[in-house]
XYZ file of C-alpha atoms in Angstrom:
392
model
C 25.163 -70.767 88.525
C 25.970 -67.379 89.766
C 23.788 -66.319 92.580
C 22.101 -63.254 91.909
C 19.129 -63.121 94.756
C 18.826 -60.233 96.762
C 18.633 -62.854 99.882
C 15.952 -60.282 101.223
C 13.076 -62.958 102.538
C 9.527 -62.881 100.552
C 7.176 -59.955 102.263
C 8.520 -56.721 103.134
C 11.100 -54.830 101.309
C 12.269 -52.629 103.485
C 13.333 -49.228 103.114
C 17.263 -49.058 104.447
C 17.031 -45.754 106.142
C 13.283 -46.031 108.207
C 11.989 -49.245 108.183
C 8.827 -48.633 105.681
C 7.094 -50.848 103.609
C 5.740 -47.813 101.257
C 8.203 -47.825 98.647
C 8.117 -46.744 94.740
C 10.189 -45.616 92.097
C 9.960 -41.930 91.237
C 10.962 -41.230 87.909
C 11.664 -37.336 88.382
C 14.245 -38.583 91.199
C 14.964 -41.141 88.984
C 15.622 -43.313 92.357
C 13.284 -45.379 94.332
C 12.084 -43.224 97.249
C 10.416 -44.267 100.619
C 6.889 -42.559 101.257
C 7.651 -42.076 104.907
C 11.098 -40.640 105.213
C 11.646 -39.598 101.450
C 15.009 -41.289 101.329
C 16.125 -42.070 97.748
C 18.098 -44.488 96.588
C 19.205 -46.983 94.166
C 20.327 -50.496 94.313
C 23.708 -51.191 93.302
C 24.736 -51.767 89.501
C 24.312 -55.857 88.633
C 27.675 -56.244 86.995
C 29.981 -54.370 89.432
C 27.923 -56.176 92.303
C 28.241 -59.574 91.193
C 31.669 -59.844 89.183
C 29.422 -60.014 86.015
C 32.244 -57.244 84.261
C 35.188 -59.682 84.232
C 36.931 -60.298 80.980
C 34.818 -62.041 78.521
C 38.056 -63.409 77.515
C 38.631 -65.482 80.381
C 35.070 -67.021 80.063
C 34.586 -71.057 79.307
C 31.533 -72.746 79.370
C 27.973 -71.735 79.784
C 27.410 -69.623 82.654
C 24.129 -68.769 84.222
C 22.449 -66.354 86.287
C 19.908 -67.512 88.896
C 17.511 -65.831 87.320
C 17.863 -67.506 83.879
C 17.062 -70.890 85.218
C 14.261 -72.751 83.264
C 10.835 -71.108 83.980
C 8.322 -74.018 85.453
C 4.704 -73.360 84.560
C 3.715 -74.990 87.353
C 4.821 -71.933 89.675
C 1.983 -70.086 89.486
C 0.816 -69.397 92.869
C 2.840 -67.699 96.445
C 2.293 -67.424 99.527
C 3.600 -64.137 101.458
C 4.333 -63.939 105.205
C 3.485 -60.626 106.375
C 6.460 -60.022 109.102
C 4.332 -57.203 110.503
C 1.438 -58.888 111.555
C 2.293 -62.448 110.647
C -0.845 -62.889 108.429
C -0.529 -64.863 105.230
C -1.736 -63.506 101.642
C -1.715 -65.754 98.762
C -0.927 -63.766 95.266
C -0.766 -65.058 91.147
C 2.614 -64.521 90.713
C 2.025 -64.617 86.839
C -0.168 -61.519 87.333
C 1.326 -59.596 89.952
C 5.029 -59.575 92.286
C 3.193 -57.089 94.924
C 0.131 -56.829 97.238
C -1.326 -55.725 100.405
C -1.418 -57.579 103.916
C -5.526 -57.376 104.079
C -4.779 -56.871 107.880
C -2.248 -54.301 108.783
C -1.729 -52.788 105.101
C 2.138 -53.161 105.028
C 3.156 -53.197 101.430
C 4.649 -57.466 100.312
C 6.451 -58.446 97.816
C 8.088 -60.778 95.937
C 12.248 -61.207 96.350
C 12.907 -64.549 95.463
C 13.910 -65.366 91.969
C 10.888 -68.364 91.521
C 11.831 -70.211 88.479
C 8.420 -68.563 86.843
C 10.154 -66.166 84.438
C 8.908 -63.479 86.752
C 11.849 -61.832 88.458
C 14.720 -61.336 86.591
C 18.368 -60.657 87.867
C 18.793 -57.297 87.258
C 15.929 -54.170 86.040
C 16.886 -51.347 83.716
C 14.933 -48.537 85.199
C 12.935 -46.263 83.301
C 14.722 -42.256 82.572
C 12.052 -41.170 79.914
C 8.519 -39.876 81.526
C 5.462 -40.646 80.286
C 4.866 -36.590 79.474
C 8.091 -37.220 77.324
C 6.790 -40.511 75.552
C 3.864 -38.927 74.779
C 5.359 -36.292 72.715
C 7.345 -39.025 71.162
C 4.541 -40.579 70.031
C 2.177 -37.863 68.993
C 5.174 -36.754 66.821
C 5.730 -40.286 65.118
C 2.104 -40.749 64.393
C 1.594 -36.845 63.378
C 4.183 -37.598 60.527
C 2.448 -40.594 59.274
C -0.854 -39.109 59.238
C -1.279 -38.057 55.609
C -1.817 -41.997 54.806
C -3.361 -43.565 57.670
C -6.507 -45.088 58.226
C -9.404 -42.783 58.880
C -10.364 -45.042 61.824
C -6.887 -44.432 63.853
C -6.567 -40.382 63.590
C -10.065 -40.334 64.958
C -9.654 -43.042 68.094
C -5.814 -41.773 68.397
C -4.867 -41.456 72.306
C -1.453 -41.019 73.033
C -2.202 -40.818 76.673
C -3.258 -44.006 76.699
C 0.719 -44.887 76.615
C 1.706 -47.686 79.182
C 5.474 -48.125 80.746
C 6.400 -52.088 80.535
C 8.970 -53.575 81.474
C 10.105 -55.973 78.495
C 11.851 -59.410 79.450
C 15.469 -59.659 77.966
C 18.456 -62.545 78.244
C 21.475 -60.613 77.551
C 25.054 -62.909 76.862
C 28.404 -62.139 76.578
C 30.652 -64.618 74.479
C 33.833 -65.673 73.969
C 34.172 -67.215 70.392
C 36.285 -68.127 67.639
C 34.465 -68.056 63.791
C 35.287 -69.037 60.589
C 33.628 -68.353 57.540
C 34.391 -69.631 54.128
C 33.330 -68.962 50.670
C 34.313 -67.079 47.180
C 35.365 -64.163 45.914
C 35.459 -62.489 42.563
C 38.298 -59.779 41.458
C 37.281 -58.323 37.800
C 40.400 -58.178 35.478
C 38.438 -56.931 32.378
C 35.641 -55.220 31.507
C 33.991 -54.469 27.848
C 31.044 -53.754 25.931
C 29.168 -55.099 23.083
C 26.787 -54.200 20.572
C 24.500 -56.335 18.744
C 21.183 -55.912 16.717
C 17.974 -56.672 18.131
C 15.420 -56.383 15.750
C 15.812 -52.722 14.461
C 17.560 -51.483 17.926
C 21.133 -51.285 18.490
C 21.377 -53.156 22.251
C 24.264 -52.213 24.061
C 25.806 -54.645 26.698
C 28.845 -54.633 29.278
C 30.541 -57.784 30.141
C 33.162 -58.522 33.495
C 35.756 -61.279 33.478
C 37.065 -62.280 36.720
C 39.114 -63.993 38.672
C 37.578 -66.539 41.215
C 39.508 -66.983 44.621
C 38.716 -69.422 47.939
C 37.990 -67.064 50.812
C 38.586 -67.845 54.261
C 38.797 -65.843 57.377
C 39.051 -67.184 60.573
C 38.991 -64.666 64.505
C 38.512 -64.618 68.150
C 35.615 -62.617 68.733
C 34.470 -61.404 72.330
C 30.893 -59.885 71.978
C 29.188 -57.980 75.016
C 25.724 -57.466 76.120
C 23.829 -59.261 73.484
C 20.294 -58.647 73.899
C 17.424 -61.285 72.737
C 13.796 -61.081 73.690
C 12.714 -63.709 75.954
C 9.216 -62.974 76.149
C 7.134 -65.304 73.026
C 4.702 -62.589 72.950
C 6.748 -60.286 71.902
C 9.621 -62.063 70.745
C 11.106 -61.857 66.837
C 9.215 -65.099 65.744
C 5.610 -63.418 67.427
C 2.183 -63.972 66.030
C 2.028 -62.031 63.060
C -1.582 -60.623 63.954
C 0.688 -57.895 65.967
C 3.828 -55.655 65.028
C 5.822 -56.422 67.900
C 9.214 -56.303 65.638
C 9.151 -52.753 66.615
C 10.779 -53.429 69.734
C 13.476 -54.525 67.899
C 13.993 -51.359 65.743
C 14.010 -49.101 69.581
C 17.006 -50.891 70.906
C 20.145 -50.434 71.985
C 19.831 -50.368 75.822
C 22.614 -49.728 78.002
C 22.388 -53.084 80.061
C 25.446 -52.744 81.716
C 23.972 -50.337 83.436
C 21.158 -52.568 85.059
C 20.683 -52.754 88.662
C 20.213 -55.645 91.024
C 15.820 -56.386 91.009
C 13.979 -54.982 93.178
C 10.417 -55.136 93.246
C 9.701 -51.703 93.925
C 11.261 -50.357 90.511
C 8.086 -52.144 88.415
C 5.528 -50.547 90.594
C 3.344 -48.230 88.488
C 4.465 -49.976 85.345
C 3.038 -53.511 84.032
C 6.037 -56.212 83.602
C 5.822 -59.101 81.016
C 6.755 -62.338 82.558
C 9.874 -64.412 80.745
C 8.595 -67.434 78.790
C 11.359 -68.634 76.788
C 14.479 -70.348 77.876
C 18.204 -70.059 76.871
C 17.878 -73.248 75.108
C 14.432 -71.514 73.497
C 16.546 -68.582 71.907
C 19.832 -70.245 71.051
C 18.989 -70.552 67.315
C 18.668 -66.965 67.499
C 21.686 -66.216 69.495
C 23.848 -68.091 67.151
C 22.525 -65.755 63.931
C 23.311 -62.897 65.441
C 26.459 -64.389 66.662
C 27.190 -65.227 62.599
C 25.993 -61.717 61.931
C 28.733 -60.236 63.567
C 31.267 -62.474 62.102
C 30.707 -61.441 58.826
C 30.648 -57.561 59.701
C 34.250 -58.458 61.392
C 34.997 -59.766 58.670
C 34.166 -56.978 55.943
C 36.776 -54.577 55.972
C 38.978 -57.605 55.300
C 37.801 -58.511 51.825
C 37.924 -55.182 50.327
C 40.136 -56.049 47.303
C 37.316 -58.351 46.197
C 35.460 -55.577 44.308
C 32.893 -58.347 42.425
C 32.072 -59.305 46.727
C 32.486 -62.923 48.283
C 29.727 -65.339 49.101
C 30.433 -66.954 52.140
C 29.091 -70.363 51.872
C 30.284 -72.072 54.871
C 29.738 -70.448 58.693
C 30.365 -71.230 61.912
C 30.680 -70.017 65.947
C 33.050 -72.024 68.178
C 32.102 -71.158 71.885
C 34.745 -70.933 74.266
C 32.617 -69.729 76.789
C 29.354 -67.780 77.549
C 27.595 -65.413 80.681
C 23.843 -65.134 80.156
C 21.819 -62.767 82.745
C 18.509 -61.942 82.393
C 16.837 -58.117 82.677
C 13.691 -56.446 82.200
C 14.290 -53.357 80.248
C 11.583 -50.396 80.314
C 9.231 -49.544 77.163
C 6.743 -46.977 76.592
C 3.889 -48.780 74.913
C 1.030 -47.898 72.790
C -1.438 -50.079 70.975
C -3.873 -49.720 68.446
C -6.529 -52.891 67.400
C -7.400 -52.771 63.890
C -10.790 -54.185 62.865
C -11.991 -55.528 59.696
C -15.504 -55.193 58.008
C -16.571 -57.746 60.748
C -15.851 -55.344 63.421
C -13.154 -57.710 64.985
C -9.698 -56.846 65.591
C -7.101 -58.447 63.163
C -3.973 -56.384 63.311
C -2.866 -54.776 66.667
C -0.395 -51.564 65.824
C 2.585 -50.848 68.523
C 4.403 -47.800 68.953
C 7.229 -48.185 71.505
C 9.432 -45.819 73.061
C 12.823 -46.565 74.619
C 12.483 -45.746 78.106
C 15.904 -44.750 78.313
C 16.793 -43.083 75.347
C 13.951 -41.972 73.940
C 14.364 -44.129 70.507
C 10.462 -44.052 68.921
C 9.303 -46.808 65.996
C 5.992 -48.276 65.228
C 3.680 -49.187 62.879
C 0.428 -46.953 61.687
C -2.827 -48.548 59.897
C -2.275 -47.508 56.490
C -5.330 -46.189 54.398
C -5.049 -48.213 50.907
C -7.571 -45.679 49.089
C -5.243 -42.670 50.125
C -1.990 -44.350 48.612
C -4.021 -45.607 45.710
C -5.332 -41.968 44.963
C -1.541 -40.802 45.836
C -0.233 -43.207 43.324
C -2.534 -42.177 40.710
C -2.145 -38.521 40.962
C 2.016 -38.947 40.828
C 1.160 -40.837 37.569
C -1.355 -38.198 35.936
C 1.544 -35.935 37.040
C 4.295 -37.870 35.664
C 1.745 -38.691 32.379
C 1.075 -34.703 31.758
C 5.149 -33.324 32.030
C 5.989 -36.710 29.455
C 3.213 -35.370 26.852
C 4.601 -32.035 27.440
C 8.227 -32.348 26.834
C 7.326 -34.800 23.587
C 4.822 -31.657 22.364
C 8.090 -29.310 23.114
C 10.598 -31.919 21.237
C 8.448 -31.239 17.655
C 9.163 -27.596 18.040
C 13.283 -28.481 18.392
């Protein structure tokens, strides 16, 4: 277990220049900055700080971050020591990593990685504003508008856009694959005619030679990312199209820094729920996935393609670390005839890159209309060119 605490005590996060307590992260200084003294800063970058960048090669067995241990349910409830006035306040962790002593005001917070799934070893912070992931948005849904649900152009808000910081494990591996199967290399190819009914049917045949396929690497993969939140993992409920986060990715982990609770004030932070054991399945596919692109520019002389029927990932050694990476979010609820919502809508924006995807409420009159008028369309140049043909 690599120990990735900040060893700060719970309460007061300090600012390193003053002293104060009044500290949040400014995204057009894209640093956090201290309300009394205005010093800006960042903390350092997690990788550099904590050896995390040493060769994947070298790696064997299964190591783990502090803040990937197993999340406990039971963790639910803290207790911070104000070290200004000594007072005691009692906070939800699974709703909040920040309060207020009730007595002197100083600003507490969480430091400690509690094996909730709440604080993570390292936080991407955000670079996009919320000005800019609003235009992002209102361009994405502008394009889709000519089809989508009357309901959603009229009670469209982009401003309603939150900034959430999405719970990620991110591994490195060092593996060995194999992957086995057949391949086909045509040596002829020929056509044939034959009668079918009063129509002359044309077809084209391939012979082939069949060959065993096998290709076997080392492969040292970096910065995997897999969602580690259930809500809005790959296997979520499907009454939401939470996929999209997939679709906004990559994010430059590597260039996560070590948590600090000040970075996810202002924004809302989803709380990890899964454990490495939870998204190993997963791991492993895209693992696989990457052995076979490896393995494609290898297999080129197989023009007919190879079927790889066996598959597997031999693992040296892996590095797992666990982030919260920053997301523009919108949401939209769609309702049925009942009036109740059955279908929420995301649109999420990178909030590092800018990378936009959602989904939009489709109108199934308006494409059924479209569809229709492309056919009458279609229907009126086909009678025309057959009227032309008798004149020919």
């Amino acid at each position: 277990m690599i120990d990735t605490s900040s060893g700060r005590a719970d309460g007061l996060a300090r600012c390193p220049s003053c002293g104060g307590t009044d500290i949040a992260y400014s995204l057009q200084q894209k640093a956090l900055v201290c309300g009394h003294c205005r010093s800006a800063w960042n903390e350092p970058v997690l990788e550099t700080e904590f050896g995390l960048d040493s060769s994947i090669a070298e790696l064997r067995g299964h190591t783990m971050a502090s803040g990937t241990q197993d999340v406990r349910d039971d963790l639910t409830q803290m207790t911070l020591k104000c070290q200004g006035c000594g007072a005691e306040v009692v906070i939800n962790v699974d709703e909040q990593l920040h309060a207020r002593c009730h007595w002197c005001r100083q600003h507490l917070s969480v430091n400690s990685q509690i094996p909730n799934g709440a604080v993570p070893d390292a936080v991407l912070p955000f670079q996009l504003t919320r000005e800019e992931a609003i235009a992002r948005i209102e361009e994405f849904a502008g394009k889709r508008r000519t089809f989508a649900l009357g309901a959603f152009k009229n009670e469209f808000v982009p401003e309603n856009v939150m900034g959430v910081y999405i719970p990620y494990l991110v591994v490195d591996g060092n593996l060995h694959a194999v992957v086995q199967g057949t391949g086909e290399v045509t040596t002829r190819q020929y056509t044939v005619s034959r009668k079918v009914g009063d129509r002359t049917v044309r077809e084209t045949y391939y012979d082939a030679d069949v060959y065993a396929v096998e290709r076997a690497f080392d492969m040292l993969v970096n910065d995997l990312t897999v969602e580690s939140s259930e809500r809005y993992s790959a296997g979520a409920a499907r009454g939401a199209t939470t996929n999209v986060l997939n679709a906004v990715q990559p994010y430059d982990v590597h260039a996560a820094v070590v948590y600090n609770p000040n970075y996810l004030k202002g924004f809302t932070s989803e709380r990890r729920d899964l454990n490495v054991r939870d998204v190993d399945d997963q791991v492993e596919e895209k693992f696989l996935a990457i052995a076979r692109a490896k393995a494609l520019p290898t297999i080129s002389r197989y023009d007919r393609g190879v079927r790889w029927e066996q598959e597997g990932v031999g693992v040296r050694g892996t590095r797992w670390v666990s982030v919260a990476v920053p997301v523009w979010l919108y949401s939209y609820g769609q309702r049925n005839s009942q009036g109740t919502v059955d279908m929420v809508h995301y649109i999420a924006v990178n909030g590092r890159t800018g990378t936009t995807m959602g989904s939009v409420p489709v109108s199934h009159p308006k494409i059924f209309a479209a569809s229709c008028a492309v056919g009458t369309v279609v229907g009126v140049i086909a009678a025309v060119i057959g009227v032309l043909a008798m004149f020919v």
